[in-house]
CSV table of C-alpha atoms in Angstrom, one decimal:
chain,number,residue,atom,x,y,z
H,1,UNK,CA,0.3,-0.1,0.3
H,2,UNK,CA,2.9,2.1,1.0
H,3,UNK,CA,4.0,1.7,-2.8
H,4,UNK,CA,0.9,2.5,-4.2
H,5,UNK,CA,0.8,5.8,-2.0
H,6,UNK,CA,3.9,7.0,-3.4
H,7,UNK,CA,4.0,6.1,-6.9
H,8,UNK,CA,0.9,7.7,-7.4
H,9,UNK,CA,2.3,10.8,-5.3
H,10,UNK,CA,4.9,10.8,-7.6
H,11,UNK,CA,2.3,10.3,-10.8
H,12,UNK,CA,0.4,13.0,-10.5
H,13,UNK,CA,2.8,15.4,-9.3
H,14,UNK,CA,4.5,14.8,-12.8
H,15,UNK,CA,0.8,14.5,-14.3
H,16,UNK,CA,-0.1,18.6,-12.9
H,17,UNK,CA,4.0,19.4,-14.3
H,18,UNK,CA,2.9,17.8,-17.8
H,19,UNK,CA,-0.1,19.6,-17.9
H,20,UNK,CA,1.4,22.6,-17.0
H,21,UNK,CA,4.5,21.9,-20.0
H,22,UNK,CA,1.9,21.8,-22.5
H,23,UNK,CA,0.3,24.9,-21.4
H,24,UNK,CA,3.2,26.9,-21.5
H,25,UNK,CA,4.1,25.5,-25.2
H,26,UNK,CA,1.2,26.1,-25.6
H,27,UNK,CA,1.0,29.8,-24.9
H,28,UNK,CA,4.7,29.7,-26.7
H,29,UNK,CA,3.7,28.3,-29.5
H,30,UNK,CA,0.8,30.2,-29.8
H,31,UNK,CA,2.3,34.2,-29.6
H,32,UNK,CA,5.7,33.2,-30.6
H,33,UNK,CA,5.4,30.9,-33.4
H,34,UNK,CA,7.7,28.7,-34.8
H,35,UNK,CA,10.6,31.0,-35.2
H,36,UNK,CA,10.5,32.5,-31.8
H,37,UNK,CA,10.1,29.3,-30.2
H,38,UNK,CA,12.6,27.8,-31.9
H,39,UNK,CA,14.8,30.8,-31.3
H,40,UNK,CA,13.4,31.0,-27.6
H,41,UNK,CA,15.1,26.8,-27.5
H,42,UNK,CA,18.1,28.5,-27.1
H,43,UNK,CA,17.3,30.2,-23.8
H,44,UNK,CA,14.9,27.1,-22.7
H,45,UNK,CA,18.1,24.4,-22.7
H,46,UNK,CA,20.8,27.2,-20.7
H,47,UNK,CA,17.8,27.3,-18.5
H,48,UNK,CA,17.9,24.0,-17.9
H,49,UNK,CA,20.9,23.8,-17.7
H,50,UNK,CA,21.6,26.4,-14.6
H,51,UNK,CA,18.4,24.8,-12.8
H,52,UNK,CA,19.4,20.9,-13.0
H,53,UNK,CA,22.9,21.9,-11.9
H,54,UNK,CA,22.0,24.8,-8.8
H,55,UNK,CA,24.1,24.2,-6.1
H,56,UNK,CA,25.9,21.4,-7.5
H,57,UNK,CA,23.0,19.1,-8.8
H,58,UNK,CA,24.2,16.9,-5.3
H,59,UNK,CA,20.4,15.3,-5.1
H,60,UNK,CA,20.5,12.6,-6.0
H,61,UNK,CA,23.5,12.2,-4.2
H,62,UNK,CA,22.1,13.6,-0.8
H,63,UNK,CA,19.1,10.9,-1.6
H,64,UNK,CA,20.9,8.2,-1.3
H,65,UNK,CA,23.2,9.2,1.5
H,66,UNK,CA,19.7,10.2,3.7
H,67,UNK,CA,18.3,7.3,2.7
H,68,UNK,CA,20.1,5.0,4.8
H,69,UNK,CA,21.5,8.1,7.7
H,70,UNK,CA,18.2,10.3,8.4
H,71,UNK,CA,19.1,13.4,9.5
H,72,UNK,CA,18.2,12.8,13.6
H,73,UNK,CA,21.3,11.1,13.7
H,74,UNK,CA,25.0,12.4,14.0
H,75,UNK,CA,25.6,11.1,11.1
H,76,UNK,CA,22.7,12.1,8.9
H,77,UNK,CA,23.3,16.3,10.4
H,78,UNK,CA,27.4,15.9,8.8
H,79,UNK,CA,26.0,14.8,5.2
H,80,UNK,CA,23.1,17.5,5.1
H,81,UNK,CA,25.8,19.8,6.4
H,82,UNK,CA,28.4,18.9,4.3
H,83,UNK,CA,25.4,19.6,1.5
H,84,UNK,CA,24.6,22.4,2.2
H,85,UNK,CA,28.1,23.8,2.5
H,86,UNK,CA,28.5,22.5,-0.9
H,87,UNK,CA,25.2,24.1,-2.7
H,88,UNK,CA,26.2,27.3,-0.6
H,89,UNK,CA,29.7,27.3,-2.8
H,90,UNK,CA,28.1,26.1,-6.2
H,91,UNK,CA,26.1,28.3,-6.5
H,92,UNK,CA,27.8,31.4,-5.8
H,93,UNK,CA,30.4,30.3,-8.5
H,94,UNK,CA,27.6,29.9,-10.7
H,95,UNK,CA,25.9,33.2,-10.0
H,96,UNK,CA,29.4,34.8,-10.4
H,97,UNK,CA,29.5,33.2,-13.4
H,98,UNK,CA,25.9,34.2,-15.2
H,99,UNK,CA,26.1,37.5,-13.9
H,100,UNK,CA,29.9,38.1,-15.9
H,101,UNK,CA,28.7,36.5,-18.8
H,102,UNK,CA,25.2,38.0,-18.9
H,103,UNK,CA,26.0,40.4,-22.5
H,104,UNK,CA,27.9,37.4,-24.6
H,105,UNK,CA,25.2,35.1,-23.3
H,106,UNK,CA,22.5,36.7,-25.0
H,107,UNK,CA,24.1,38.4,-27.6
H,108,UNK,CA,24.7,34.6,-28.9
H,109,UNK,CA,21.3,33.2,-27.4
H,110,UNK,CA,19.1,35.1,-27.4
H,111,UNK,CA,20.5,37.5,-30.7
H,112,UNK,CA,19.7,40.3,-28.6
H,113,UNK,CA,20.3,42.4,-25.3
H,114,UNK,CA,18.8,40.4,-23.2
H,115,UNK,CA,21.2,40.5,-20.2
H,116,UNK,CA,19.1,40.9,-17.9
H,117,UNK,CA,17.4,37.7,-17.8
H,118,UNK,CA,20.5,36.1,-17.1
H,119,UNK,CA,21.3,38.3,-14.1
H,120,UNK,CA,18.1,37.7,-12.5
H,121,UNK,CA,18.7,33.6,-13.5
H,122,UNK,CA,21.7,34.4,-10.9
H,123,UNK,CA,19.6,34.6,-8.9
H,124,UNK,CA,17.1,32.0,-9.3
H,125,UNK,CA,19.7,29.3,-9.1
H,126,UNK,CA,20.6,29.5,-5.7
H,127,UNK,CA,16.5,29.2,-5.0
H,128,UNK,CA,15.9,26.2,-7.2
H,129,UNK,CA,19.6,25.1,-5.2
H,130,UNK,CA,18.2,25.3,-1.7
H,131,UNK,CA,15.1,24.0,-2.4
H,132,UNK,CA,16.4,20.7,-4.0
H,133,UNK,CA,18.0,20.0,-0.2
H,134,UNK,CA,14.7,20.9,0.4
H,135,UNK,CA,13.0,17.7,-1.2
H,136,UNK,CA,16.1,15.8,-1.5
H,137,UNK,CA,15.6,14.7,2.0
H,138,UNK,CA,12.3,14.6,1.6
H,139,UNK,CA,13.1,11.8,-1.2
H,140,UNK,CA,15.2,9.8,1.2
H,141,UNK,CA,13.0,9.3,3.6
H,142,UNK,CA,10.2,8.1,1.5
H,143,UNK,CA,7.7,10.8,1.7
H,144,UNK,CA,6.6,11.2,-1.7
H,145,UNK,CA,3.4,13.2,-0.3
H,146,UNK,CA,5.1,16.3,0.6
H,147,UNK,CA,7.5,16.0,-2.7
H,148,UNK,CA,4.2,15.9,-4.5
H,149,UNK,CA,2.7,19.4,-2.7
H,150,UNK,CA,5.9,21.8,-3.4
H,151,UNK,CA,5.8,20.4,-6.8
H,152,UNK,CA,1.8,20.4,-7.0
H,153,UNK,CA,1.6,24.4,-5.5
H,154,UNK,CA,4.6,25.2,-7.3
H,155,UNK,CA,3.7,24.5,-10.8
H,156,UNK,CA,0.2,25.2,-10.8
H,157,UNK,CA,2.1,29.3,-9.4
H,158,UNK,CA,5.0,28.8,-12.0
H,159,UNK,CA,2.0,28.6,-14.5
H,160,UNK,CA,-0.6,31.4,-13.7
H,161,UNK,CA,3.0,33.6,-13.7
H,162,UNK,CA,4.4,32.1,-17.1
H,163,UNK,CA,1.0,32.9,-18.4
H,164,UNK,CA,0.6,36.2,-17.4
H,165,UNK,CA,4.2,37.5,-18.2
H,166,UNK,CA,4.0,35.7,-22.2
H,167,UNK,CA,0.7,37.2,-22.8
H,168,UNK,CA,1.3,40.3,-21.9
H,169,UNK,CA,5.2,41.0,-22.6
H,170,UNK,CA,5.5,38.4,-25.7
H,171,UNK,CA,8.8,37.0,-25.9
H,172,UNK,CA,10.5,38.6,-23.5
H,173,UNK,CA,7.6,37.9,-21.3
H,174,UNK,CA,8.5,34.1,-21.6
H,175,UNK,CA,11.3,34.1,-21.4
H,176,UNK,CA,11.4,35.9,-18.1
H,177,UNK,CA,8.5,33.6,-17.1
H,178,UNK,CA,10.8,30.8,-18.2
H,179,UNK,CA,13.1,31.2,-15.7
H,180,UNK,CA,11.1,32.5,-13.1
H,181,UNK,CA,9.3,28.9,-12.9
H,182,UNK,CA,11.9,26.7,-11.3
H,183,UNK,CA,12.4,29.0,-8.3
H,184,UNK,CA,8.7,29.3,-7.5
H,185,UNK,CA,8.7,25.2,-6.3
H,186,UNK,CA,12.1,26.3,-4.6
H,187,UNK,CA,10.1,29.2,-2.6
H,188,UNK,CA,7.4,26.8,-0.9
H,189,UNK,CA,10.1,24.3,0.0
H,190,UNK,CA,12.2,26.6,2.2
H,191,UNK,CA,8.1,28.6,3.4
H,192,UNK,CA,7.7,25.0,4.5
H,193,UNK,CA,10.8,24.2,6.1
H,194,UNK,CA,11.0,26.9,8.1
H,195,UNK,CA,7.7,26.4,9.4
H,196,UNK,CA,8.0,22.9,9.2
H,197,UNK,CA,11.0,21.4,9.3
H,198,UNK,CA,13.3,23.1,11.7
H,199,UNK,CA,15.3,20.5,12.7
H,200,UNK,CA,16.4,20.0,9.2
H,201,UNK,CA,17.6,23.5,8.9
H,202,UNK,CA,19.6,23.3,11.7
H,203,UNK,CA,22.0,21.3,9.9
H,204,UNK,CA,22.6,23.6,7.4
H,205,UNK,CA,25.7,24.8,8.9
H,206,UNK,CA,28.6,25.5,6.9
H,207,UNK,CA,30.9,22.8,7.4
H,208,UNK,CA,34.5,21.5,5.6
H,209,UNK,CA,33.9,17.9,5.1
H,210,UNK,CA,36.7,16.3,2.4
H,211,UNK,CA,35.0,12.9,2.6
H,212,UNK,CA,31.3,13.6,2.3
H,213,UNK,CA,32.3,17.0,-0.1
H,214,UNK,CA,34.0,14.0,-2.5
H,215,UNK,CA,31.4,11.4,-2.3
H,216,UNK,CA,28.5,13.8,-3.4
H,217,UNK,CA,30.6,15.4,-6.1
H,218,UNK,CA,30.3,12.7,-7.4
H,219,UNK,CA,27.0,11.9,-7.7
H,220,UNK,CA,27.4,16.1,-8.4
H,221,UNK,CA,29.6,14.6,-11.5
H,222,UNK,CA,26.5,12.3,-13.1
H,223,UNK,CA,24.9,15.1,-12.5
H,224,UNK,CA,26.5,18.1,-14.4
H,225,UNK,CA,27.1,15.2,-17.1
H,226,UNK,CA,24.2,14.6,-17.5
H,227,UNK,CA,23.1,18.1,-17.6
H,228,UNK,CA,24.7,19.3,-19.9
H,229,UNK,CA,25.4,16.9,-22.5
H,230,UNK,CA,22.4,16.3,-24.0
H,231,UNK,CA,21.3,20.0,-24.0
H,232,UNK,CA,24.8,20.8,-25.4
H,233,UNK,CA,24.3,18.5,-28.1
H,234,UNK,CA,20.9,20.7,-28.6
H,235,UNK,CA,22.8,23.8,-28.4
H,236,UNK,CA,25.2,22.3,-31.6
H,237,UNK,CA,22.0,21.2,-33.7
H,238,UNK,CA,19.3,24.0,-33.3
H,239,UNK,CA,22.5,26.3,-34.4
H,240,UNK,CA,23.6,23.4,-37.7
H,241,UNK,CA,19.7,23.3,-38.6
H,242,UNK,CA,18.8,26.7,-38.2
H,243,UNK,CA,21.9,27.6,-40.1
H,244,UNK,CA,21.0,25.1,-42.8
H,245,UNK,CA,16.9,24.6,-43.1
H,246,UNK,CA,15.5,28.2,-41.1
H,247,UNK,CA,14.6,28.9,-37.8
H,248,UNK,CA,10.9,27.4,-38.8
H,249,UNK,CA,12.1,24.1,-39.4
H,250,UNK,CA,14.1,24.3,-35.6
H,251,UNK,CA,11.1,24.7,-34.2
H,252,UNK,CA,9.2,21.8,-35.7
H,253,UNK,CA,11.6,19.7,-34.0
H,254,UNK,CA,11.6,22.3,-30.9
H,255,UNK,CA,8.2,21.4,-30.7
H,256,UNK,CA,8.5,17.3,-31.2
H,257,UNK,CA,11.3,17.6,-28.4
H,258,UNK,CA,9.3,18.8,-25.7
H,259,UNK,CA,6.3,16.6,-26.0
H,260,UNK,CA,9.3,14.2,-25.9
H,261,UNK,CA,10.0,15.5,-22.5
H,262,UNK,CA,7.2,15.4,-20.5
H,263,UNK,CA,7.1,12.0,-20.7
H,264,UNK,CA,11.4,11.8,-20.1
H,265,UNK,CA,10.5,14.0,-17.4
H,266,UNK,CA,7.5,11.4,-16.1
H,267,UNK,CA,10.5,9.0,-16.7
H,268,UNK,CA,13.0,11.2,-14.5
H,269,UNK,CA,10.9,11.6,-11.1
H,270,UNK,CA,10.2,8.3,-10.8
H,271,UNK,CA,13.5,7.3,-11.0
H,272,UNK,CA,15.2,9.0,-8.8
H,273,UNK,CA,12.5,9.6,-6.0
H,274,UNK,CA,10.6,6.4,-5.8
H,275,UNK,CA,13.2,3.3,-7.9
H,276,UNK,CA,17.1,5.1,-7.2
H,277,UNK,CA,16.2,4.5,-2.9
H,278,UNK,CA,14.5,1.4,-3.9
H,279,UNK,CA,17.9,0.8,-5.9
H,280,UNK,CA,19.9,1.3,-2.8
H,281,UNK,CA,18.4,-0.7,-0.4
H,282,UNK,CA,17.7,-3.3,-1.7
H,283,UNK,CA,19.7,-5.9,0.8
H,284,UNK,CA,21.8,-8.0,-2.2
H,285,UNK,CA,21.6,-7.6,-6.0
H,286,UNK,CA,19.1,-10.2,-7.0
H,287,UNK,CA,16.7,-7.7,-5.3
H,288,UNK,CA,17.9,-4.4,-6.3
H,289,UNK,CA,17.5,-6.7,-10.5
H,290,UNK,CA,13.7,-7.3,-8.7
H,291,UNK,CA,13.1,-3.8,-8.1
H,292,UNK,CA,14.7,-2.7,-11.8
H,293,UNK,CA,12.8,-5.0,-13.2
H,294,UNK,CA,9.8,-3.5,-12.1
H,295,UNK,CA,10.3,0.0,-12.7
H,296,UNK,CA,11.4,-0.4,-16.2
H,297,UNK,CA,7.6,-2.5,-16.3
H,298,UNK,CA,6.3,0.0,-15.3
H,299,UNK,CA,7.4,3.0,-17.1
H,300,UNK,CA,7.9,0.8,-20.3
H,301,UNK,CA,4.3,-0.5,-20.4
H,302,UNK,CA,2.9,3.8,-19.7
H,303,UNK,CA,5.4,4.5,-21.9
H,304,UNK,CA,4.4,2.9,-24.5
H,305,UNK,CA,0.5,3.5,-23.6
H,306,UNK,CA,1.3,7.0,-24.1
H,307,UNK,CA,3.8,7.3,-26.8
H,308,UNK,CA,1.1,5.2,-28.8
H,309,UNK,CA,-1.9,7.5,-27.8
H,310,UNK,CA,0.6,10.6,-28.8
H,311,UNK,CA,1.2,9.2,-32.3
H,312,UNK,CA,-2.1,8.3,-33.6
H,313,UNK,CA,-3.7,11.2,-32.5
H,314,UNK,CA,-0.8,13.2,-33.0
H,315,UNK,CA,-2.3,15.7,-36.1
H,316,UNK,CA,-5.1,16.4,-33.2
H,317,UNK,CA,-1.6,17.1,-30.3
H,318,UNK,CA,0.1,19.2,-32.3
H,319,UNK,CA,-3.3,21.3,-33.1
H,320,UNK,CA,-4.3,21.3,-29.8
H,321,UNK,CA,-0.5,21.7,-28.0
H,322,UNK,CA,1.0,24.5,-31.2
H,323,UNK,CA,-0.9,25.1,-33.7
H,324,UNK,CA,-1.6,24.3,-37.5
H,325,UNK,CA,2.2,26.1,-38.4
H,326,UNK,CA,3.3,23.4,-36.0
H,327,UNK,CA,2.1,20.3,-38.1
H,328,UNK,CA,5.2,19.5,-40.4
H,329,UNK,CA,6.7,18.0,-37.6
H,330,UNK,CA,3.8,15.3,-37.3
H,331,UNK,CA,6.7,13.2,-39.3
H,332,UNK,CA,9.1,13.5,-36.5
H,333,UNK,CA,7.4,12.0,-33.9
H,334,UNK,CA,7.3,8.1,-34.8
H,335,UNK,CA,11.2,8.0,-34.7
H,336,UNK,CA,11.6,10.5,-31.9
H,337,UNK,CA,9.2,8.4,-29.4
H,338,UNK,CA,10.7,5.5,-30.5
H,339,UNK,CA,14.4,6.5,-29.4
H,340,UNK,CA,12.6,7.6,-26.1
H,341,UNK,CA,12.4,4.0,-25.5
H,342,UNK,CA,15.4,3.0,-25.7
H,343,UNK,CA,15.9,5.9,-23.6
H,344,UNK,CA,14.2,4.4,-20.9
H,345,UNK,CA,15.6,1.9,-20.7
H,346,UNK,CA,19.5,3.1,-21.1
H,347,UNK,CA,18.5,5.3,-18.6
H,348,UNK,CA,16.9,2.8,-15.7
H,349,UNK,CA,19.8,1.1,-15.7
H,350,UNK,CA,21.7,4.0,-15.7
H,351,UNK,CA,20.5,5.0,-12.4
H,352,UNK,CA,20.4,1.0,-11.4
H,353,UNK,CA,23.6,1.5,-11.0
H,354,UNK,CA,24.1,4.9,-9.5
H,355,UNK,CA,21.9,3.1,-6.5
H,356,UNK,CA,24.0,0.1,-6.1
H,357,UNK,CA,27.3,2.5,-5.6
H,358,UNK,CA,29.2,2.7,-9.3
H,359,UNK,CA,28.8,5.7,-10.2
H,360,UNK,CA,31.0,5.9,-12.8
H,361,UNK,CA,29.2,3.9,-14.8
H,362,UNK,CA,26.8,6.4,-15.1
H,363,UNK,CA,28.6,9.5,-15.8
H,364,UNK,CA,29.9,7.3,-18.9
H,365,UNK,CA,26.3,6.8,-20.0
H,366,UNK,CA,24.8,10.9,-19.6
H,367,UNK,CA,29.1,11.5,-21.7
H,368,UNK,CA,28.5,9.1,-24.3
H,369,UNK,CA,24.5,10.2,-24.7
H,370,UNK,CA,25.8,14.0,-26.7
H,371,UNK,CA,28.8,13.8,-28.4
H,372,UNK,CA,27.6,10.2,-30.4
H,373,UNK,CA,23.7,12.4,-30.7
H,374,UNK,CA,26.3,15.8,-32.9
H,375,UNK,CA,28.3,12.6,-34.1
H,376,UNK,CA,25.2,10.9,-36.2
H,377,UNK,CA,23.0,13.9,-36.7
H,378,UNK,CA,26.6,15.8,-38.8
H,379,UNK,CA,26.7,12.3,-40.6
H,380,UNK,CA,22.6,12.4,-41.3
H,381,UNK,CA,22.3,15.9,-42.1
H,382,UNK,CA,22.5,15.6,-45.2
H,383,UNK,CA,21.0,13.0,-46.7
H,384,UNK,CA,17.6,13.6,-43.8
H,385,UNK,CA,17.6,17.5,-43.7
H,386,UNK,CA,14.8,17.7,-41.1
H,387,UNK,CA,14.3,14.4,-39.8
H,388,UNK,CA,18.2,14.0,-39.4
H,389,UNK,CA,17.7,15.0,-35.6
H,390,UNK,CA,14.8,12.0,-34.4
H,391,UNK,CA,16.5,10.1,-36.6
H,392,UNK,CA,20.5,10.2,-34.9
H,393,UNK,CA,18.1,10.6,-31.7
H,394,UNK,CA,16.7,6.9,-32.1
H,395,UNK,CA,19.8,6.0,-33.1
H,396,UNK,CA,21.9,6.7,-31.0
H,397,UNK,CA,19.7,5.7,-28.1
H,398,UNK,CA,19.0,2.2,-30.1
H,399,UNK,CA,23.2,2.0,-29.5
H,400,UNK,CA,23.0,3.3,-25.8
H,401,UNK,CA,20.7,1.0,-24.5
H,402,UNK,CA,22.2,-2.2,-25.8
H,403,UNK,CA,25.5,-1.0,-24.8
H,404,UNK,CA,23.8,-0.1,-21.0
H,405,UNK,CA,22.3,-4.1,-20.8
H,406,UNK,CA,25.5,-5.5,-22.1
H,407,UNK,CA,27.6,-3.7,-19.1
H,408,UNK,CA,24.3,-5.2,-16.7
H,409,UNK,CA,24.6,-8.7,-18.0
H,410,UNK,CA,28.2,-8.5,-17.3
H,411,UNK,CA,28.2,-7.1,-13.9
H,412,UNK,CA,25.2,-9.7,-12.9
H,413,UNK,CA,27.6,-12.7,-13.7
H,414,UNK,CA,30.3,-11.7,-12.1
H,415,UNK,CA,28.7,-10.3,-8.7
H,416,UNK,CA,26.7,-13.3,-8.0
H,417,UNK,CA,29.8,-15.7,-8.7
């Protein structure tokens, strides 16, 4: 019953995020058109990278460390202090970098002077970072209701704020709304901690701890690589595709990527907050593999059904979520969705290895995604044209899924001898 209740919480909060994401996409598509949507995709990627790296991207490490060392123990307090110290230091560094590079980044990504957006992002990422610590602590003790409440309330407020900004201020409003959206769940999480989790905040102390810092940074490395590998590859592909075929084509590809992101967000939430703590807590490898099998069966079953429905009604989906001007993207769905299924398999195995403490394997997987995608895109660009990105997505994830499956088989054989 607890497992079903937790799954229901994660599914509900993710469902709200999915609906919110679709509303945001619809507003952007209707207000900005394919050209504006494609151009703003560059900034969306940068915001996603920055917020994922907020505080050093140590959320997974905090969840795993606190899963066996709750904060009411000296060991748990030490882990949380190390996490707070690392989060603070990295937030300052990222904030200074965003402010220092605001003007050049504005010209490169938005083709105009919107430096204030990057200065705002410098402040927002610190709020996101500290909010992540609160949510990670809750996830480590299985408090899925808290996770759901924070994300649902934050997502609803963020969606309302974005709608007001984009309808009243157009492109600039949309860009600022994208900066603001990740911060609101963090604000709510911090407010909750201040009123109801004071004992956790008492462990937020500046304390240099070499061993724990290094351990958390090993998980951070996986997050950093994962947060940059695919997004950086998309930046490269957008520039090449925009220069070759125009920003409308980029907007069409960006549209199908955003629908794909909705599904992959669901996968990521369940793997990080539900499955990985169970991978880590399993007392032996066979039980851990049983948890992996259950997680993959659920994710693949739900994914295949959901993506099949969207594909069947793809033209209707495009009209509802985007507009008629985005209908050419319907030919991109099949390859993108097939690639998403392979990506789910590979990501599930990667989080399994992370949960069992084999972080280097997860880092290698996250890193390889981007370079393989870029290589395959340029290999296919001349022959496939506008379809090159989705064909590269399918091929790269099929290769990675097969590779991760083979590594899992070898690992299991060696660990059970």
